[in-house]
MMTF fields as JSON, N, C-alpha, C and O atoms, coordinates in Angstrom:
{
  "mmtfVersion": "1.0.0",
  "mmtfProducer": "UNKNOWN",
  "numBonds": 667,
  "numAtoms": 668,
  "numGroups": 167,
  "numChains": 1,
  "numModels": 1,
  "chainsPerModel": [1],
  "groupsPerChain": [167],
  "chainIdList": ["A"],
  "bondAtomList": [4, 2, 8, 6, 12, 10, 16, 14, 20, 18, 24, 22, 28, 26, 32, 30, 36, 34, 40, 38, 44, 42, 48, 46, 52, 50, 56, 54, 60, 58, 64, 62, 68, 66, 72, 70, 76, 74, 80, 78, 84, 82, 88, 86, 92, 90, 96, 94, 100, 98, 104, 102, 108, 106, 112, 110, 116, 114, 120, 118, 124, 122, 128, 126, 132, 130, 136, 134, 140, 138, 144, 142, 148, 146, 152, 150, 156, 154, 160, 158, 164, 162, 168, 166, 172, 170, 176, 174, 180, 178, 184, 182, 188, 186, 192, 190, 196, 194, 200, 198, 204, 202, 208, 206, 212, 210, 216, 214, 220, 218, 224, 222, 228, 226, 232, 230, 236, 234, 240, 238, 244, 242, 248, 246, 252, 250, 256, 254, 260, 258, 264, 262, 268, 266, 272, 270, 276, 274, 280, 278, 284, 282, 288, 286, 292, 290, 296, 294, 300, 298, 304, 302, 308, 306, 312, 310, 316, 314, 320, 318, 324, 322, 328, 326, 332, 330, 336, 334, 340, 338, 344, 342, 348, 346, 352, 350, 356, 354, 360, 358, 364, 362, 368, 366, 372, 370, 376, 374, 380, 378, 384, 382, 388, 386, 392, 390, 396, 394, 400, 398, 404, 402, 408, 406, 412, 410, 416, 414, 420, 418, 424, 422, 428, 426, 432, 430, 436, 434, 440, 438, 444, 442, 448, 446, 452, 450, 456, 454, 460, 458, 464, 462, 468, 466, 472, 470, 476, 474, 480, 478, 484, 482, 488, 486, 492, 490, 496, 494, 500, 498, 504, 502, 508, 506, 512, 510, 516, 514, 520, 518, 524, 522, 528, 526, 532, 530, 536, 534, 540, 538, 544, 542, 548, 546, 552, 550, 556, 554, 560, 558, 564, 562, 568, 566, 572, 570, 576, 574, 580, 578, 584, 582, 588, 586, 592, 590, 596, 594, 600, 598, 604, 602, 608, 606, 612, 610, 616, 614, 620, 618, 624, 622, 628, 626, 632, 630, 636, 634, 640, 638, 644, 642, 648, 646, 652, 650, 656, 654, 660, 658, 664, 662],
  "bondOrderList": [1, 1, 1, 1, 1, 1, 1, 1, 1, 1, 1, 1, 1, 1, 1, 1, 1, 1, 1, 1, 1, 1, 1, 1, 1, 1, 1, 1, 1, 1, 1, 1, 1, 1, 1, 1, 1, 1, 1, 1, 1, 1, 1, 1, 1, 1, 1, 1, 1, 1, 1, 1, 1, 1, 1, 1, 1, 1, 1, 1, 1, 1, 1, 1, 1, 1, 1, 1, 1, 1, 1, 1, 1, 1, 1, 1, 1, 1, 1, 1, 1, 1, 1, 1, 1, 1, 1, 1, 1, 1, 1, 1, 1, 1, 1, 1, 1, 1, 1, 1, 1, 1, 1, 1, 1, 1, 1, 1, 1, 1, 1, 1, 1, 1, 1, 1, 1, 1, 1, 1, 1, 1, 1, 1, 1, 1, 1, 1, 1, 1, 1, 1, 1, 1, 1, 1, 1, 1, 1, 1, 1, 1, 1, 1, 1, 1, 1, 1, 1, 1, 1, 1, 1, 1, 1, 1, 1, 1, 1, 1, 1, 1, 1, 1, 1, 1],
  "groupList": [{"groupName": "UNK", "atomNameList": ["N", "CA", "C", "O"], "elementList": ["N", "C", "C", "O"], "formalChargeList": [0, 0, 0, 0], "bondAtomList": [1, 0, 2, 1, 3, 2], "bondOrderList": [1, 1, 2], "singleLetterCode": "X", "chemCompType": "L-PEPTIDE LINKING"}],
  "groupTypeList": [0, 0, 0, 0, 0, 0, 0, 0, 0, 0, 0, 0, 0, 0, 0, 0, 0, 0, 0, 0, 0, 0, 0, 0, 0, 0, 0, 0, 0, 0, 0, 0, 0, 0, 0, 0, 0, 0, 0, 0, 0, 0, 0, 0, 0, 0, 0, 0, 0, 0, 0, 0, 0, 0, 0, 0, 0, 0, 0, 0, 0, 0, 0, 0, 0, 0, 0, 0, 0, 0, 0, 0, 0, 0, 0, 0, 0, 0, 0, 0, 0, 0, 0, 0, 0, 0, 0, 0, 0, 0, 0, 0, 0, 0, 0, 0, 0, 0, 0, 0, 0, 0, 0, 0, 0, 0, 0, 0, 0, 0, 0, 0, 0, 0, 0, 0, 0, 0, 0, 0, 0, 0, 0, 0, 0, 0, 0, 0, 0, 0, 0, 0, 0, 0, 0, 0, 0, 0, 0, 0, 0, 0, 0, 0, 0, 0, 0, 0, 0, 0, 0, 0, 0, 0, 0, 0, 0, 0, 0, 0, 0, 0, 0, 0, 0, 0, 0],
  "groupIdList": [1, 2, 3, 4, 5, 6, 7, 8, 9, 10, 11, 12, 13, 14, 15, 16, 17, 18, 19, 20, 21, 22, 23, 24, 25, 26, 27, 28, 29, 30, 31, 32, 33, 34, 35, 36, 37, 38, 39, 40, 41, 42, 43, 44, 45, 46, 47, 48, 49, 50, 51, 52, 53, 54, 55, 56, 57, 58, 59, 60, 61, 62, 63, 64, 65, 66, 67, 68, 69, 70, 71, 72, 73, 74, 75, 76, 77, 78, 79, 80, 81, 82, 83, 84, 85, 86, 87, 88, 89, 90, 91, 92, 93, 94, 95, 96, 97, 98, 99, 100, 101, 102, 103, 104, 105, 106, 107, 108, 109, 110, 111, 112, 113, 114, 115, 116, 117, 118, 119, 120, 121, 122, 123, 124, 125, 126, 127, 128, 129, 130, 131, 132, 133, 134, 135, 136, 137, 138, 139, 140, 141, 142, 143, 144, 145, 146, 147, 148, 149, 150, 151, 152, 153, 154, 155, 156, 157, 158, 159, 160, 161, 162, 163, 164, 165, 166, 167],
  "secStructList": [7, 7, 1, 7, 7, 7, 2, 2, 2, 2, 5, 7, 1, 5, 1, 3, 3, 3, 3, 3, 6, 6, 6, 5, 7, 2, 2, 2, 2, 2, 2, 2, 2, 2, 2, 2, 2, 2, 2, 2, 6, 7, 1, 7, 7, 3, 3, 7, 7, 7, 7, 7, 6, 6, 2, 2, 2, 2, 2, 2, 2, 2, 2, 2, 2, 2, 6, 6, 1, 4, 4, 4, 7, 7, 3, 3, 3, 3, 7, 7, 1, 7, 7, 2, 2, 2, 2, 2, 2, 2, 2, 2, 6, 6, 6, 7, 7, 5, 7, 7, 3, 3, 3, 3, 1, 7, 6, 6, 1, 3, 3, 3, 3, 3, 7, 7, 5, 7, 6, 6, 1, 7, 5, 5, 7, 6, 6, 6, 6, 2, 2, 2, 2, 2, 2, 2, 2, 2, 2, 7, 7, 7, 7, 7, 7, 1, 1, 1, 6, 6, 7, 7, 3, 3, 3, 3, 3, 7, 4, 4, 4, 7, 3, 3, 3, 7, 7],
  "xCoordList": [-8.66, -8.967, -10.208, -11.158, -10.293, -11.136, -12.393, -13.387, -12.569, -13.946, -13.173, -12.399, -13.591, -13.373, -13.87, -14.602, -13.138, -14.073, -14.002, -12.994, -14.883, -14.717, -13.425, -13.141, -12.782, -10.76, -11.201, -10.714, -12.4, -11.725, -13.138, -13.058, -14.021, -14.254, -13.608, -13.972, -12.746, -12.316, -10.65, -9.967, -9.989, -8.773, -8.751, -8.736, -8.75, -8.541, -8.013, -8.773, -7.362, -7.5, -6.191, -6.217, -4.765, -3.784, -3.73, -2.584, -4.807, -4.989, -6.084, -6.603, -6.315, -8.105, -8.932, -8.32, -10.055, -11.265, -12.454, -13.058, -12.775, -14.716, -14.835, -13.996, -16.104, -16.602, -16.263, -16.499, -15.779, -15.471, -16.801, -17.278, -17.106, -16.431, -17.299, -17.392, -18.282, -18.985, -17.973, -18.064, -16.839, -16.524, -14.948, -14.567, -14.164, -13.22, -13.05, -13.834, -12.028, -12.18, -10.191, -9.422, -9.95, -8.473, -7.915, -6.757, -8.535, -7.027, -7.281, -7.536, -7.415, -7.069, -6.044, -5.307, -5.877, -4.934, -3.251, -2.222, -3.858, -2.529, -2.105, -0.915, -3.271, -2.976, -2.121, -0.995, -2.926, -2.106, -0.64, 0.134, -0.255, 0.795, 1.877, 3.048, 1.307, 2.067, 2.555, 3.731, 1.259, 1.081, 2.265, 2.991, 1.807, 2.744, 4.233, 4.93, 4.706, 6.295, 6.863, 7.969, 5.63, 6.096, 6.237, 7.272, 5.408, 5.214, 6.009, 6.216, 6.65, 7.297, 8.842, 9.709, 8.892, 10.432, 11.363, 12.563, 10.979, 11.403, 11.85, 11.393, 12.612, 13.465, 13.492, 14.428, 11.89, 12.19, 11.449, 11.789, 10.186, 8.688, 8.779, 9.61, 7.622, 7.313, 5.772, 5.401, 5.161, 3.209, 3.652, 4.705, 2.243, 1.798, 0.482, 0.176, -0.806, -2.14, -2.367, -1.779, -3.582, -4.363, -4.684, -5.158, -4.348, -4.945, -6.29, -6.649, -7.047, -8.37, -8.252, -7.463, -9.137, -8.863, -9.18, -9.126, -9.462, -10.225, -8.556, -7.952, -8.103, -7.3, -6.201, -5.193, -6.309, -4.88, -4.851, -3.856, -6.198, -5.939, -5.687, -4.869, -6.422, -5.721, -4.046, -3.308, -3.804, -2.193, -1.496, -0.471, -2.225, -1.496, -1.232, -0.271, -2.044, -2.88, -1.783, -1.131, -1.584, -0.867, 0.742, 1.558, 0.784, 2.457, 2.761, 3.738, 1.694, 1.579, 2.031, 2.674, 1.347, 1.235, 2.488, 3.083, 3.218, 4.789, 5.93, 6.721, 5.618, 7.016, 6.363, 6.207, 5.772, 5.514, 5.028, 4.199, 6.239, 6.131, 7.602, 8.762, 6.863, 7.639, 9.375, 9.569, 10.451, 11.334, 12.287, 13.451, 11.147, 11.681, 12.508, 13.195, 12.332, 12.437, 12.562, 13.573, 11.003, 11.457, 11.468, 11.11, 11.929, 12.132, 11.129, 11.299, 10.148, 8.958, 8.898, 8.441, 9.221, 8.789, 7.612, 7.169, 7.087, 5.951, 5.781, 5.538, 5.795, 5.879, 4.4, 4.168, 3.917, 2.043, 1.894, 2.44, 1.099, 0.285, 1.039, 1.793, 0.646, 1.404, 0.478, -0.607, 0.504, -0.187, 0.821, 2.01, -0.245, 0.206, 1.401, 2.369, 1.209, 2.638, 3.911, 5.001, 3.88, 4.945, 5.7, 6.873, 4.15, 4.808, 5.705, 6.698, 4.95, 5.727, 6.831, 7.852, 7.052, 8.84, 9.463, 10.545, 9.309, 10.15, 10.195, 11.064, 9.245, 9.397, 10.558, 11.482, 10.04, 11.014, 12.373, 12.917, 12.798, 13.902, 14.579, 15.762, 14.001, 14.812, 14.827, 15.525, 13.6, 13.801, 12.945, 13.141, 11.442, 11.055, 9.734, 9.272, 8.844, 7.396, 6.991, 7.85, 5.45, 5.116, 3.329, 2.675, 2.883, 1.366, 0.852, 1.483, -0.559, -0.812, -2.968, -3.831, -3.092, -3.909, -4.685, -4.21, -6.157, -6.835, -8.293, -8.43, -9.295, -10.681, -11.685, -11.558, -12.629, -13.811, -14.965, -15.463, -15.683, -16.77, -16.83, -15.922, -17.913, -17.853, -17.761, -18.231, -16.801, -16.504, -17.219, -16.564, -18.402, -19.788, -19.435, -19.492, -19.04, -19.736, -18.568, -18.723, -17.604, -15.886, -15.922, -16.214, -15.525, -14.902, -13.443, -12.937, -12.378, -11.304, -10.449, -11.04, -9.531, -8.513, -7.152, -6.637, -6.64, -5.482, -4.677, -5.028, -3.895, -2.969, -1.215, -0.082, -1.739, -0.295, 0.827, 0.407, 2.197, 2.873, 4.336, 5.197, 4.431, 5.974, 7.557, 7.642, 8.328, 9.834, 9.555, 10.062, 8.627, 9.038, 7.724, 7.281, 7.435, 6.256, 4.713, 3.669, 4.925, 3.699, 2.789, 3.268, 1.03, 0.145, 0.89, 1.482, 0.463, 0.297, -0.821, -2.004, -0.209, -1.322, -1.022, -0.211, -2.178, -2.218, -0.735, -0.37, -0.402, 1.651, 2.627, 3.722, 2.153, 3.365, 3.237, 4.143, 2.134, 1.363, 0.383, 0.052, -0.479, -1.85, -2.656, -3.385, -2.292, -3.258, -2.804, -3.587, -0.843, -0.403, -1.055, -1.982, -0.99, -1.786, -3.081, -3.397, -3.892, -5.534, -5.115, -5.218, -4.839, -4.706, -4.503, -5.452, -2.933, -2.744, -3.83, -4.12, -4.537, -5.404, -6.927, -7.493, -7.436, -8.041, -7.846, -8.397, -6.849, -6.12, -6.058, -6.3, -5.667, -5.635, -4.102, -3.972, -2.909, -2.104, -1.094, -0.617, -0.988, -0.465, 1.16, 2.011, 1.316, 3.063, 3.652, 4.279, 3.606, 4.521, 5.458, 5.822, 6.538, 7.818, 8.033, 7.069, 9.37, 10.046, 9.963, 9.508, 10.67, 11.688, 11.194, 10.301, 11.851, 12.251, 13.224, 13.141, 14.313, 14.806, 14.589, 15.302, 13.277, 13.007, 11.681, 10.974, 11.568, 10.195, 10.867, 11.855, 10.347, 10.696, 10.513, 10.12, 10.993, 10.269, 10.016, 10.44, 9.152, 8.984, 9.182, 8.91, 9.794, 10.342, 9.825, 9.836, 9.359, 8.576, 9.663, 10.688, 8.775, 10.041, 9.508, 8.314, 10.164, 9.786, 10.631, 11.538, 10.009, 10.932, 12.064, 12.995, 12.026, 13.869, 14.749, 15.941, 13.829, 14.638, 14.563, 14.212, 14.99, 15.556, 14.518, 13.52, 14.263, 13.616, 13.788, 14.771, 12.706, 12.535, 12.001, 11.069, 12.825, 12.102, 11.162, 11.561, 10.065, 9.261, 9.425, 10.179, 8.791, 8.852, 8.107, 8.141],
  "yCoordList": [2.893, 1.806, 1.097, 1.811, 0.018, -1.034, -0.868, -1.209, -0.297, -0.338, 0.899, 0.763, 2.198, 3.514, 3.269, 2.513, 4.193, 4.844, 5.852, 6.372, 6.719, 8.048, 8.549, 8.764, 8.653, 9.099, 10.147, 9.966, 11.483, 12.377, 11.654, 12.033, 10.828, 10.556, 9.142, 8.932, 8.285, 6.951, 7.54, 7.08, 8.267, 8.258, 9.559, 10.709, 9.232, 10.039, 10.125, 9.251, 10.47, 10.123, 9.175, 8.09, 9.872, 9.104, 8.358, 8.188, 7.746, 6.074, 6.673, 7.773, 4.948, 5.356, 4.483, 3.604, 4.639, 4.078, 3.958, 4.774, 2.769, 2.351, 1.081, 0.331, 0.88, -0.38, -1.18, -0.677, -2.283, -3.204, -4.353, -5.053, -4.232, -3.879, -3.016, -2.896, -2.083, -0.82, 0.156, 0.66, 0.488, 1.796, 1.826, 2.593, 0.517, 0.248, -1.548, -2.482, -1.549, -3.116, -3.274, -2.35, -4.477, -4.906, -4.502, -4.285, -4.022, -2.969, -1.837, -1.328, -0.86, 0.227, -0.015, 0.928, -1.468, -1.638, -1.334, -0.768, -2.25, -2.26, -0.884, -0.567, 0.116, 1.491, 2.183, 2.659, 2.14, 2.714, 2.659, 3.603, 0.734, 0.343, 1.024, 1.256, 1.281, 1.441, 2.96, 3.27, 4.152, 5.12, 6.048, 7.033, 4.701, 5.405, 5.395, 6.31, 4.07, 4.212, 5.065, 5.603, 5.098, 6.624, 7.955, 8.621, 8.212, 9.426, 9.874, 11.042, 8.368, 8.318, 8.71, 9.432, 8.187, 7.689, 6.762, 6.703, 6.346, 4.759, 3.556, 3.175, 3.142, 1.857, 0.705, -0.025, 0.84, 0.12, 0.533, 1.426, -0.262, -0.044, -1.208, -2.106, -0.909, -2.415, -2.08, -0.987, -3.054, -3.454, -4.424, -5.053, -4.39, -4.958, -5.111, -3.997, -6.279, -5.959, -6.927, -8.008, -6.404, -7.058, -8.63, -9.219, -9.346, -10.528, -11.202, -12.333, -9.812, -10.025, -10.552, -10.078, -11.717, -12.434, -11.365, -11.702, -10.209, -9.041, -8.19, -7.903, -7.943, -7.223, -8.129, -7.732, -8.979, -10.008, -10.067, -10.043, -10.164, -10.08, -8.979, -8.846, -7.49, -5.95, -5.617, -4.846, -6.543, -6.746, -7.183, -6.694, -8.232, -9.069, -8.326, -8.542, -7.641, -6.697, -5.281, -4.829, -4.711, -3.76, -3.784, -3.045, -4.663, -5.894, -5.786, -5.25, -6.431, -6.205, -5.082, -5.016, -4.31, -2.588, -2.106, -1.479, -2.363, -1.725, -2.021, -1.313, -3.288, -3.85, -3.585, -4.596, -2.484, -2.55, -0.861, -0.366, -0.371, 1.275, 1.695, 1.579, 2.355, 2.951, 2.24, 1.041, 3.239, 2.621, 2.522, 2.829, 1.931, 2.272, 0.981, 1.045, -0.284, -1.608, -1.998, -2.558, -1.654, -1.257, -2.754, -3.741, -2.729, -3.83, -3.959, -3.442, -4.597, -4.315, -5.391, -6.481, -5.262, -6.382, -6.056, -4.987, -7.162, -8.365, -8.442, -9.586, -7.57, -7.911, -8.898, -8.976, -9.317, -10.34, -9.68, -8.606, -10.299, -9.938, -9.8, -10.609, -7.872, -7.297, -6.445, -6.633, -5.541, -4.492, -3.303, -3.306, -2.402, -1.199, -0.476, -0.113, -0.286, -0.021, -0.92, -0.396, -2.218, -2.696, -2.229, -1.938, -2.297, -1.701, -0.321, -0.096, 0.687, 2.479, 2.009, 2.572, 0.962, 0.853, 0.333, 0.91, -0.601, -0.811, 0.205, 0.028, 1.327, 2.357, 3.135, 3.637, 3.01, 4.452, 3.777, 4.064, 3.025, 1.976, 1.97, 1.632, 2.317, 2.053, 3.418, 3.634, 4.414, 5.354, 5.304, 5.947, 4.268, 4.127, 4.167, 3.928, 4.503, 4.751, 3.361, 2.489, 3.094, 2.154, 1.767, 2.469, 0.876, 0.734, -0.046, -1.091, 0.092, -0.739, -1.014, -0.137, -2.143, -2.409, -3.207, -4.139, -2.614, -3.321, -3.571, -2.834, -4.512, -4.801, -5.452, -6.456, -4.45, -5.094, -5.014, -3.961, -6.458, -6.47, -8.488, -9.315, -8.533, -9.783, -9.23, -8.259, -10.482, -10.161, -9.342, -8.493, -9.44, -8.762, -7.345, -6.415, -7.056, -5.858, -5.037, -4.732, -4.919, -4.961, -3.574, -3.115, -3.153, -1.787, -1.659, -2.111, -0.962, -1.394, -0.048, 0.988, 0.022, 1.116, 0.669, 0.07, 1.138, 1.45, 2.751, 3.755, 2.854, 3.876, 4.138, 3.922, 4.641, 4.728, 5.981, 7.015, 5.332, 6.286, 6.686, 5.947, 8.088, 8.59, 7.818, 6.744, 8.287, 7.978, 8.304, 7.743, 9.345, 9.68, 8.714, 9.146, 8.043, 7.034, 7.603, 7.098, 8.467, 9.67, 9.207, 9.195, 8.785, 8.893, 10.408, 11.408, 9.903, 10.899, 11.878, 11.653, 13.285, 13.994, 14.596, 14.245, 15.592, 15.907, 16.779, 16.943, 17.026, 17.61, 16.398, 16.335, 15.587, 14.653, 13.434, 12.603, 13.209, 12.256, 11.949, 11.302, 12.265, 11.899, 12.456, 11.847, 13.891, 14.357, 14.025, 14.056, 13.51, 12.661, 11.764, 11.967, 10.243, 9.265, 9.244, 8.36, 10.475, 10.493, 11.204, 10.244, 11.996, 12.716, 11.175, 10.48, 10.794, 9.564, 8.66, 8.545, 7.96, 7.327, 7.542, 6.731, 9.14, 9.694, 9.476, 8.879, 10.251, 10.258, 9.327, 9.307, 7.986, 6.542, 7.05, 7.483, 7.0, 7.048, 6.094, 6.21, 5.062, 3.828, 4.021, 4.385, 3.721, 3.917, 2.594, 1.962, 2.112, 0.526, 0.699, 1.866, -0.559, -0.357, 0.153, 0.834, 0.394, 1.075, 0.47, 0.544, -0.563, -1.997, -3.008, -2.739, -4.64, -5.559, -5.517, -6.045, -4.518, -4.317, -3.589, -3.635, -2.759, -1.821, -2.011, -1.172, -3.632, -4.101, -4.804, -5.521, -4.595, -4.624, -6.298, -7.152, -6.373, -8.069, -7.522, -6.494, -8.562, -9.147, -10.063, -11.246, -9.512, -9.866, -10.297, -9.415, -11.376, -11.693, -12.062, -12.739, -11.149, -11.269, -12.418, -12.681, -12.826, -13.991, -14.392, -15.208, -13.554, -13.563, -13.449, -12.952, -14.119, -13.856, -15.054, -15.331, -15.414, -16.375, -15.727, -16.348, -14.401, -13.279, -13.395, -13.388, -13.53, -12.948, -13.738, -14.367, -14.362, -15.201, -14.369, -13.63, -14.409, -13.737, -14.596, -15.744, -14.286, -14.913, -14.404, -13.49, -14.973, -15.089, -13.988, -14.062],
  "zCoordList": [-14.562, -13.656, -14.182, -14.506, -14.283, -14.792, -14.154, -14.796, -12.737, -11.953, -11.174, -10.226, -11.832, -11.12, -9.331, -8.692, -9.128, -7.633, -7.438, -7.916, -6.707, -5.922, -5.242, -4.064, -6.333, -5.619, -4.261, -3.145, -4.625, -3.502, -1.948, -0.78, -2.369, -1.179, -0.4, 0.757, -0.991, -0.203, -0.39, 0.525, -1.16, -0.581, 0.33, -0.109, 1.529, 2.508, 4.007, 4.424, 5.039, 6.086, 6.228, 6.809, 5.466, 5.752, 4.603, 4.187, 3.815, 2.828, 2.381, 2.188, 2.244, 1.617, 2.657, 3.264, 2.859, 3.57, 2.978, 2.282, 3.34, 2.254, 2.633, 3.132, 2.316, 2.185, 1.267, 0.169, 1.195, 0.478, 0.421, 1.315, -0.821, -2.356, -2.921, -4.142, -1.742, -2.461, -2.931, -4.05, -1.96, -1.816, -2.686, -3.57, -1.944, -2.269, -3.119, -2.953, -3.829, -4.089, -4.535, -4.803, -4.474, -4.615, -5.148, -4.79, -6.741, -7.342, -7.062, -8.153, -6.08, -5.726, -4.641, -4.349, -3.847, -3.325, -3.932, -3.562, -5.285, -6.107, -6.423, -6.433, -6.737, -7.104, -6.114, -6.263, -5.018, -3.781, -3.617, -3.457, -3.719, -3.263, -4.26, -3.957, -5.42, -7.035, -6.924, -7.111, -6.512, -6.305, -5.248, -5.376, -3.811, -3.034, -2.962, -2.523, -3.522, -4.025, -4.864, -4.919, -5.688, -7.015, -5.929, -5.958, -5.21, -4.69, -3.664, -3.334, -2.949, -1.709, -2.509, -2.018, -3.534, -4.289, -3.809, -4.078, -3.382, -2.434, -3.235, -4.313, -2.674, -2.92, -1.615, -1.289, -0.896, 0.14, 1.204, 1.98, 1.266, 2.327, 3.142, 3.28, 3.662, 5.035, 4.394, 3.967, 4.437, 4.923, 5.801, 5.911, 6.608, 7.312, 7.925, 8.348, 8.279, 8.062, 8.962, 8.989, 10.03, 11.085, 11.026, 11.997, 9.653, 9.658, 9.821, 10.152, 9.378, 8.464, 7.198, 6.38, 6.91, 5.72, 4.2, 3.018, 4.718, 3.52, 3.756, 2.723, 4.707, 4.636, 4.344, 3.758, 4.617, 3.502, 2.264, 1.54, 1.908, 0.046, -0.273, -1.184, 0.487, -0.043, 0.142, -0.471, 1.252, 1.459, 0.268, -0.207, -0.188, -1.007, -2.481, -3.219, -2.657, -4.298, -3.765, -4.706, -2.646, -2.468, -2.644, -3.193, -2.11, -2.604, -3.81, -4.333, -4.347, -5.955, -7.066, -8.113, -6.244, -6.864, -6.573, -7.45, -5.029, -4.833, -6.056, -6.679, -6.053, -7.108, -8.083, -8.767, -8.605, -9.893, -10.475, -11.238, -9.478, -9.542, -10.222, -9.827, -11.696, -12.319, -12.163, -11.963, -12.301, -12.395, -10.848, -10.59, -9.999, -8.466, -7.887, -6.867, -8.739, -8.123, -7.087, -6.662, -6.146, -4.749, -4.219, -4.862, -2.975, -2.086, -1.029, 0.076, -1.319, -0.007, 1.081, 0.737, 2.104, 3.269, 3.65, 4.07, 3.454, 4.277, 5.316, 5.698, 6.16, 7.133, 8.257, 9.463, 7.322, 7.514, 8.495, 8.75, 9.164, 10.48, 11.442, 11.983, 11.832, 13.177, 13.595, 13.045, 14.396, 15.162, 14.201, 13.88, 13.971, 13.837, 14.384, 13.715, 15.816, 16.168, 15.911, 16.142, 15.456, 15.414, 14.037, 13.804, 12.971, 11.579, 11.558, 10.867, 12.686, 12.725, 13.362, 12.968, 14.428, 14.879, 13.86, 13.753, 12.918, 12.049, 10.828, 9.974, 10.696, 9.972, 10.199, 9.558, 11.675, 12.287, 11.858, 10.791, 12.595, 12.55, 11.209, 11.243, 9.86, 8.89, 7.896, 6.906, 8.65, 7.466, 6.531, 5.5, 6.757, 5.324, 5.502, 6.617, 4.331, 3.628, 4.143, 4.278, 4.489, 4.536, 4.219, 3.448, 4.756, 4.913, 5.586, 5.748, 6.307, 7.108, 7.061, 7.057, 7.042, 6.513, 7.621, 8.271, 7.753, 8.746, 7.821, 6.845, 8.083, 7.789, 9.117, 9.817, 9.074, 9.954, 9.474, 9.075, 9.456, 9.337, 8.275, 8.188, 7.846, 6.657, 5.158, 4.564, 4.777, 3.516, 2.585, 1.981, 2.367, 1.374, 1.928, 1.123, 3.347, 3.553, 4.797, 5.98, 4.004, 5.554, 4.897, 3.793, 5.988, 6.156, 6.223, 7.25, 5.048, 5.138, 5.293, 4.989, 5.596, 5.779, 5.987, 6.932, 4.779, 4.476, 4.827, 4.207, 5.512, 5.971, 5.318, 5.748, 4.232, 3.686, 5.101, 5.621, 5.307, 5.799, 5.4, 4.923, 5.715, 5.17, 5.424, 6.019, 5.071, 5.946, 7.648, 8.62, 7.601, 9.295, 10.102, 11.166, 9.799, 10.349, 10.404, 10.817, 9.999, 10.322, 8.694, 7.56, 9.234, 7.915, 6.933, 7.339, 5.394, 5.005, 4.742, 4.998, 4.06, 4.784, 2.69, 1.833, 2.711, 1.425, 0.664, -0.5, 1.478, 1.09, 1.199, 0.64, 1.882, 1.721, 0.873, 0.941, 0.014, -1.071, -1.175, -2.169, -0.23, -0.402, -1.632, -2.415, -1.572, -2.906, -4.218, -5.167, -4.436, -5.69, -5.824, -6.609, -5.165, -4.894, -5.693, -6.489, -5.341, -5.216, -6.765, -7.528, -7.309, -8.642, -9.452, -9.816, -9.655, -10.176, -10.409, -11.6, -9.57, -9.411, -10.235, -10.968, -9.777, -10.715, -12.456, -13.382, -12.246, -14.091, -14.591, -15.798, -13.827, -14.671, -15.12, -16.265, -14.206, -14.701, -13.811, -12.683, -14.883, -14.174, -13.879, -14.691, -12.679, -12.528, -13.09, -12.24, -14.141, -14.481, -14.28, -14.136, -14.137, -14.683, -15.374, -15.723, -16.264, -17.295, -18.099, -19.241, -17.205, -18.037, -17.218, -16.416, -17.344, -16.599, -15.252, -14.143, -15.971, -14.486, -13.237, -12.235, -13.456, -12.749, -11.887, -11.329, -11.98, -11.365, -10.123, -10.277, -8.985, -7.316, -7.149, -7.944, -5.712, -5.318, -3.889, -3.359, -3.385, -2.204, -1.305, -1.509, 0.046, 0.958, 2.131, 2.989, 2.494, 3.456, 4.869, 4.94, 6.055, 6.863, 7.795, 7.94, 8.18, 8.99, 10.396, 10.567, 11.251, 12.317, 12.624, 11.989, 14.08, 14.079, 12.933, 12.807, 12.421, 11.79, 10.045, 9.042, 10.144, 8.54, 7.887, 8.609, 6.528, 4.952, 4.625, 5.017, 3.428, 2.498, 1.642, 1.958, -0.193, -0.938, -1.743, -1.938, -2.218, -2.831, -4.36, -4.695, -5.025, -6.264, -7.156, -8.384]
}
């Protein structure tokens, strides 16, 4: 990683948590997002984030990191700005790994938390990926694609009115 961090004190607690941009900064988003599809083995997450302008760009960098795990070509919805519980009903609802992303405070100085979660809607805990995640991350061991065909897209959902994929 280009600007290390403290893997066993900010990934913890479900995700990771820190101060942004002491503790945590945007590509550990991407790591996460990259991390937890490898770990989940997934073909198909939800995010979703409070609509803090700090937690939109870690949204956006975590997005990033999903479609771009190993040879998973996962399918990630977008789900932008929701409440937490809305992200675990559409977890529950489909069966799938997800994340959810909140920030408080000002930009210089936000406190951010990321909550990666399983198929069963439940944070993870150090048996179900958290301590992969945090190892990976450590090691500098990037999950890329394979190939071209094995790199994911994103799905932004957009109400009752279906998905738009983006580019």
């Amino acid at each position: 990683m280009l600007f290390p961090i403290d893997t066993a004190a900010v990934i913890r607690d479900g995700g990771a948590v820190g101060r942004s941009p002491a503790d945590l900064h945007e590509a550990v988003a991407w790591w996460l997002g990259a991390c937890h599809v490898a770990t989940q083995r997934t073909s198909v997450m939800a995010v979703a984030h409070d609509g803090h302008p700090v937690s939109r760009r870690f949204a956006d960098s975590l997005l990033s990191g999903a479609i771009n795990a190993e040879h998973y070509a996962c399918l990630v919805r977008d789900l932008g700005i929701q409440s937490e519980e809305t992200l675990v009903q559409a977890l529950t609802a489909g069966a799938i790994p997800g994340a959810y992303l909140t920030a408080d405070g000002e930009a210089t100085n936000c406190l951010i938390r990321i909550t990666l979660y399983d198929r069963r809607a439940v944070p993870v805990d150090e048996e179900t990926g958290l301590a992969e995640v945090r190892r990976r991350i450590a090691e500098d061991r990037v999950p890329i694609p394979v190939n071209a065909r094995s790199k994911g897209r994103v799905v932004r959902t957009l109400g009752d009115h279906g998905e738009e994929a983006t580019p």
